[in-house]
Amino acid sequence: MEKKQDTTTSVEEKGHDIIVEESQRIPGAQPPEAFTGLKVGKIKDKAAGFKGVTAALGHATKYMAPGQAFKTMFKLNQKGGIDCPGCAWPDPDDERSKMGEYCENGIKAISEEAQKKTIGGAFFSQHSVSEMRQWSDYEIGKQGRLAEPMVLREGTDHYEPISWEDAFKMIGEELKALDTPDRAVFYTSGRASNEAAFLYQLFVREFGTNNLPDCSNMCHESSGHGLAQTVGIGKGSVTLPDLYEAEVIMVIGQNPGTNHPRMLSALERCKENGGKIITVNPLPEAGLQKFINPQRPGKMLTGGTQLTDLFLQVRVNGDIALLKAIMLQLLHEEQKNPGTVFDWDFIKEKTEGYEAFITELKNHDFGDLLKASGVSREQIKEAAAMLKKSKKIIICWAMGLTQHENGVDNIKEVVNLLLLKGSIGKPGAGTCPVRGHSNVQGDRTVGIWEAPKPAFLDKLKATFGFEPPREHGYAVVDAIKALHEEQASVFFALGGNFMSATPDTEYTAEALKKCSLTVQVSTKLNRSHLIHGKKALILPCLGRTDQDMQQAGQQFVSVENSMGVVHTSQGVLDPPSSHLKSEPAIVAGVAKATLGAKSKVDWDKMVSNYDHIRDAIEQVVPGFEDYNRRVREPGGFYLPNGAREQKFNTPSGKAVFTPTEVPEKKLGDGEYIMMTVRSHDQFNTTIYGLDDRYRGIYNERRVVMMNKADMQEAGLNAGDVVDLVGKHKGEVRVASKFIVVAYDIPRRCVATYFPEANVLVPLDAIAKGSKTPTSKWVAVEIRKV
C-alpha cells in the first residue's frame, strides 16, 4: 500500500487517539497539521429513497463480485435465508418484500463480510504490524477477508501462517498453564450465533470461569437491569405488529435512519394507520423526519412519509427531567378529570409502588424540569396531550438512554410512564429497547453473561455432569482493569473489535499489550489485531453469508432478534478460502486442546451437526422446547415473554413504579457535554466510508458538532481545529485536532464520532447498576489549536 508523507496525509490515513508507547504511536494522538477534504453540506430532512438505493448498490458492486452481490441481497432477511449481520431489527412475521428485505446499511454490512478480496500469509509478510497500526480503521477494514490462521510470535512484527492444529495447541497450552481459569477473559461479539455462543460459554464454564464479558455490557446492559427490576424481564415486550397499531410511539435517544433503518418501515405503517410519533433526541435526525420507502415506488415518486409529529430536542441526559415534566402534566390532567388519563384498573391490579412514585413526582418543580430538559412548556403540554388520550403507547430507545451514569434510572422512568397509562402487555403498547447487533440478545439468552443465574448453572450441571463456577466473572470494564492490573493474562474474543469498541482507549491498549496471549476470531482485519499481547493469534471464521459444511452436510445457525423471535440463518456463498472454520468448530477445537479427555462434552458430535447443539440448548434454556422442529418453521418462533402477557416476574408478581432522581451533574466553566455518535457510514466499529450523508458531513470523521451560539461565545469559527480535553478525577485525557462543525444541537452540548472520541471516555465512568460506559455524557473543554 502506498503511503503519503505526513505533510500531505489524506483524510483516510487518520486513525485513533491511542498512545501505546512512544515508539508505537497510532495516528490520532498527533494528527496531521492540516486537514484537507472536509465538506459540510445541508442537514438532510429525509432518509432512504433513491439515494439510499444507489449508495447500497454502489457499495455492493464495488466490494463484492456482481453475481454474489445479487445472490446475497435477495436472500437477506428472507425466511430460510441469511440473517443480516448488522442490527437486530425483526423481520415481518408475514409476507416479506420481494424487492428485498434489507436496508442501505445492511447491504454495506454484507459487502464488508463478503468482500471479494482475501488476505493471508503474503499480505502479512508485506505489511508489518507497526505499519498497519498507522492505517485508519477505514483502511484496515477494506483489505479483504482473512483467508488463513495467523500467528504473531513474541518479539516479531509480522503475522505469519499457522496451522489450525498448532493454533489450537498454542491456546490450550497457554490456558492450561494459568494458575487459575479466572486469569483468562473470553469476550463475545453480538454477531455470534446461538449455537456458537452456547458452545463458547459451555467451554468457558467447563474450563472453570464466568469471565464472559460481551458487547451488551457496553450498550443495553442498562436496559436489561432497568427492565428486569420493573417488569421482570430484561427484554422488550412488544412485537413488530404492535408498532403497526400503536396510537403513539415515542422514540428516545435513538437514530433508526442510520442504526436500524428497517425500523422506518414499521414507523411508516404506524403513521398510515393513524398513529402519532414523538421523537426525543439532542440532534434532529433525517430518519425520524421523513422516510422515502425504497420498497414502494409510489412513495419514491411522491416524496415519502412524514414520520415525526413532535420533535423534542432534549439536552443531553435531560430525558428523566423531560419524562417527569410530561408525567406531571398528565397528573394535572388526571386530577382535573379523574379516571380519564391514568389506567387505574391496571395500576391497582398489576403494579406496586404507585404512591411512593407519585409522591416523589409531585416534589419536582415544573419550571426546574423544563430547564433541565431544555424543552419548552408548550412542547411538554403538546406531548402530554398526545399521550393523554392514547391507550396504546410504545416507547423505543437505544444508547441515548443507556450510556449515562443514570442509564438504569432512565429505563425505569420510561417504564413509569407506560405503567401510568397501562401501556404494557396489550396490543400496540409496551417497551422497545432496540438492540444494535444482530444476535446480542440471543447470546445473552443462551448463556453469554458474566453474572449467570443459579438456575442456568444448575441446568448446565444436570445436562453435562460438571460443576460450573458460581462466582460472577468480569464485565467489560472489570475485564479491562484486570488485564491492566495483570490479574488476567489471556484475552480471547469471539468476534468483534474490542480495541475500538471499548472506552478509555489508551488504558485499554495498555491492558491488551500486557497479555501473554490475545486471540481474535474474525472475518476481516480490524484494530484489535494490531494492539495485541506478547503473542497473538487471528483465527479466520466463516461469515453469515458463507455456506457452512460439516460432517452431516450444510448447517444453519439461529439468532434471536430484538423482539424475541428465534429464526434460522443459512449462508449461500462458497467460503472465500478453504482454510476457514465455523465459529462452533473453532470453539470445539479450542475446547478439545484445552480440556482434553477430561471434558464431559462430545465436542466432535456437537460440531458434526448443529442439531446436537440445539438439543443441548433445549435442555438448558427455558423457552426452547422442541427447538429443532420449531426453528425450521418459516419465520421461527417467539420466546416466552411474561411482560408481553402482563405476567411480571418480579418478587411481588407485579410491575414496579420506581421513584428516580433528576441528574444534577454540573459542568465547569468552559466545559461542554460530549456525546459520541455513529455516522451514517458505519456500523458499530466498522467504518464503511467517510461520509455522514444525513448530517451533511463529508470526507472527514475527526469533527466536533457545536451549537453556533457556543461557537461564537468561545471565539470559534466553523473549520477551526481544536483539541478536546477531558478531566476526570484528576486525570487528563486529550483527543487532538478535531474540526469544528456548526450544528443544530442544544447549548453546552457537542457530538463527536465513535470510536475516534473513545479516548475521552473514562473507564470508571459507568452507569450505576449496569457498569455501562457513559459514552453519552463526557465533560470536555474545547481548546483552539
CSV table of N, CA, C and O in Angstrom, one decimal, residues 121-161:
chain,number,residue,atom,x,y,z
A,121,GLY,N,-1.0,-15.1,4.2
A,121,GLY,CA,0.4,-15.0,4.5
A,121,GLY,C,1.2,-14.0,3.7
A,121,GLY,O,2.0,-13.3,4.3
A,122,ALA,N,0.9,-13.9,2.4
A,122,ALA,CA,1.6,-13.0,1.6
A,122,ALA,C,1.4,-11.5,2.0
A,122,ALA,O,2.3,-10.7,2.0
A,123,PHE,N,0.1,-11.2,2.3
A,123,PHE,CA,-0.2,-9.9,2.7
A,123,PHE,C,0.5,-9.5,4.0
A,123,PHE,O,1.1,-8.4,4.1
A,124,PHE,N,0.5,-10.4,5.0
A,124,PHE,CA,1.1,-10.1,6.3
A,124,PHE,C,2.6,-10.1,6.2
A,124,PHE,O,3.3,-9.5,7.0
A,125,SER,N,3.2,-10.8,5.3
A,125,SER,CA,4.6,-10.8,5.0
A,125,SER,C,5.0,-9.4,4.5
A,125,SER,O,6.1,-8.9,4.8
A,126,GLN,N,4.1,-8.8,3.7
A,126,GLN,CA,4.4,-7.5,3.1
A,126,GLN,C,4.2,-6.4,4.1
A,126,GLN,O,4.9,-5.4,4.1
A,127,HIS,N,3.2,-6.5,5.0
A,127,HIS,CA,2.8,-5.4,5.9
A,127,HIS,C,3.1,-5.8,7.3
A,127,HIS,O,2.4,-6.7,7.8
A,128,SER,N,3.9,-5.0,8.0
A,128,SER,CA,4.2,-5.3,9.4
A,128,SER,C,3.0,-4.7,10.3
A,128,SER,O,2.2,-3.9,9.8
A,129,VAL,N,3.0,-5.2,11.5
A,129,VAL,CA,2.0,-4.7,12.4
A,129,VAL,C,2.2,-3.2,12.7
A,129,VAL,O,1.3,-2.4,12.7
A,130,SER,N,3.5,-2.8,12.8
A,130,SER,CA,3.8,-1.4,13.0
A,130,SER,C,3.3,-0.5,11.9
A,130,SER,O,2.8,0.6,12.1
A,131,GLU,N,3.4,-1.0,10.7
A,131,GLU,CA,2.9,-0.3,9.5
A,131,GLU,C,1.4,-0.2,9.6
A,131,GLU,O,0.8,0.9,9.4
A,132,MET,N,0.7,-1.3,9.8
A,132,MET,CA,-0.7,-1.3,9.8
A,132,MET,C,-1.3,-0.5,10.9
A,132,MET,O,-2.5,0.0,10.7
A,133,ARG,N,-0.6,-0.4,12.0
A,133,ARG,CA,-1.1,0.5,13.1
A,133,ARG,C,-1.3,1.9,12.6
A,133,ARG,O,-2.1,2.7,13.2
A,134,GLN,N,-0.6,2.3,11.6
A,134,GLN,CA,-0.7,3.7,11.1
A,134,GLN,C,-1.9,3.9,10.2
A,134,GLN,O,-2.3,5.0,9.9
A,135,TRP,N,-2.6,2.8,9.8
A,135,TRP,CA,-3.7,3.0,8.9
A,135,TRP,C,-5.0,3.3,9.7
A,135,TRP,O,-5.1,3.0,10.9
A,136,SER,N,-5.9,4.0,9.1
A,136,SER,CA,-7.2,4.3,9.7
A,136,SER,C,-8.0,3.0,9.8
A,136,SER,O,-7.8,2.0,9.1
A,137,ASP,N,-9.1,3.0,10.6
A,137,ASP,CA,-10.0,1.9,10.7
A,137,ASP,C,-10.6,1.6,9.3
A,137,ASP,O,-10.9,0.5,9.0
A,138,TYR,N,-10.9,2.7,8.6
A,138,TYR,CA,-11.5,2.5,7.3
A,138,TYR,C,-10.5,1.7,6.4
A,138,TYR,O,-10.9,0.8,5.7
A,139,GLU,N,-9.2,2.1,6.3
A,139,GLU,CA,-8.3,1.4,5.5
A,139,GLU,C,-8.1,-0.1,6.0
A,139,GLU,O,-8.1,-1.0,5.2
A,140,ILE,N,-8.0,-0.3,7.3
A,140,ILE,CA,-7.8,-1.6,7.8
A,140,ILE,C,-8.9,-2.5,7.4
A,140,ILE,O,-8.7,-3.7,7.0
A,141,GLY,N,-10.2,-2.1,7.5
A,141,GLY,CA,-11.3,-2.9,7.2
A,141,GLY,C,-11.5,-3.3,5.7
A,141,GLY,O,-12.2,-4.2,5.4
A,142,LYS,N,-10.9,-2.5,4.8
A,142,LYS,CA,-11.1,-2.7,3.4
A,142,LYS,C,-10.0,-3.6,2.8
A,142,LYS,O,-9.9,-3.7,1.5
A,143,GLN,N,-9.1,-4.2,3.6
A,143,GLN,CA,-8.1,-5.0,3.0
A,143,GLN,C,-8.6,-6.4,2.4
A,143,GLN,O,-7.9,-6.9,1.6
A,144,GLY,N,-9.7,-6.9,3.0
A,144,GLY,CA,-10.2,-8.1,2.4
A,144,GLY,C,-10.5,-9.1,3.5
A,144,GLY,O,-10.2,-8.9,4.7
A,145,ARG,N,-11.1,-10.2,3.2
A,145,ARG,CA,-11.4,-11.3,4.1
A,145,ARG,C,-10.1,-12.0,4.5
A,145,ARG,O,-9.3,-12.3,3.7
A,146,LEU,N,-10.1,-12.4,5.8
A,146,LEU,CA,-9.0,-13.2,6.3
A,146,LEU,C,-9.1,-14.6,5.8
A,146,LEU,O,-10.1,-15.2,5.8
A,147,ALA,N,-8.0,-15.1,5.3
A,147,ALA,CA,-8.0,-16.4,4.5
A,147,ALA,C,-7.4,-17.6,5.2
A,147,ALA,O,-7.6,-18.7,4.8
A,148,GLU,N,-6.6,-17.3,6.2
A,148,GLU,CA,-5.9,-18.5,6.9
A,148,GLU,C,-5.5,-18.0,8.3
A,148,GLU,O,-5.4,-16.8,8.6
A,149,PRO,N,-5.4,-19.0,9.2
A,149,PRO,CA,-5.0,-18.6,10.6
A,149,PRO,C,-3.6,-18.0,10.6
A,149,PRO,O,-2.7,-18.4,9.8
A,150,MET,N,-3.4,-17.0,11.5
A,150,MET,CA,-2.1,-16.2,11.5
A,150,MET,C,-1.7,-16.1,13.0
A,150,MET,O,-2.5,-16.0,13.9
A,151,VAL,N,-0.4,-16.1,13.1
A,151,VAL,CA,0.2,-16.0,14.5
A,151,VAL,C,1.2,-14.9,14.5
A,151,VAL,O,2.0,-14.7,13.5
A,152,LEU,N,1.3,-14.1,15.5
A,152,LEU,CA,2.3,-13.1,15.8
A,152,LEU,C,3.1,-13.6,16.9
A,152,LEU,O,2.6,-13.7,18.1
A,153,ARG,N,4.3,-14.1,16.7
A,153,ARG,CA,5.2,-14.6,17.7
A,153,ARG,C,5.8,-13.5,18.5
A,153,ARG,O,6.0,-12.4,18.0
A,154,GLU,N,6.2,-13.9,19.7
A,154,GLU,CA,6.7,-12.9,20.7
A,154,GLU,C,8.0,-12.2,20.1
A,154,GLU,O,8.9,-12.9,19.6
A,155,GLY,N,8.0,-10.9,20.1
A,155,GLY,CA,9.2,-10.2,19.7
A,155,GLY,C,9.2,-9.9,18.2
A,155,GLY,O,10.2,-9.3,17.7
A,156,THR,N,8.2,-10.4,17.4
A,156,THR,CA,8.2,-10.2,16.0
A,156,THR,C,7.2,-9.1,15.6
A,156,THR,O,6.4,-8.7,16.4
A,157,ASP,N,7.3,-8.6,14.3
A,157,ASP,CA,6.4,-7.5,13.9
A,157,ASP,C,5.6,-7.9,12.7
A,157,ASP,O,4.9,-7.1,12.1
A,158,HIS,N,5.6,-9.2,12.3
A,158,HIS,CA,4.8,-9.7,11.2
A,158,HIS,C,4.0,-10.9,11.6
A,158,HIS,O,4.6,-11.9,12.2
A,159,TYR,N,2.7,-10.9,11.3
A,159,TYR,CA,2.0,-12.2,11.4
A,159,TYR,C,2.4,-13.2,10.4
A,159,TYR,O,2.9,-12.8,9.3
A,160,GLU,N,2.4,-14.4,10.7
A,160,GLU,CA,2.7,-15.5,9.7
A,160,GLU,C,1.7,-16.6,9.8
A,160,GLU,O,1.0,-16.8,10.9
A,161,PRO,N,1.6,-17.4,8.8
A,161,PRO,CA,0.6,-18.5,8.8
A,161,PRO,C,0.9,-19.5,9.9
A,161,PRO,O,2.1,-19.8,10.3
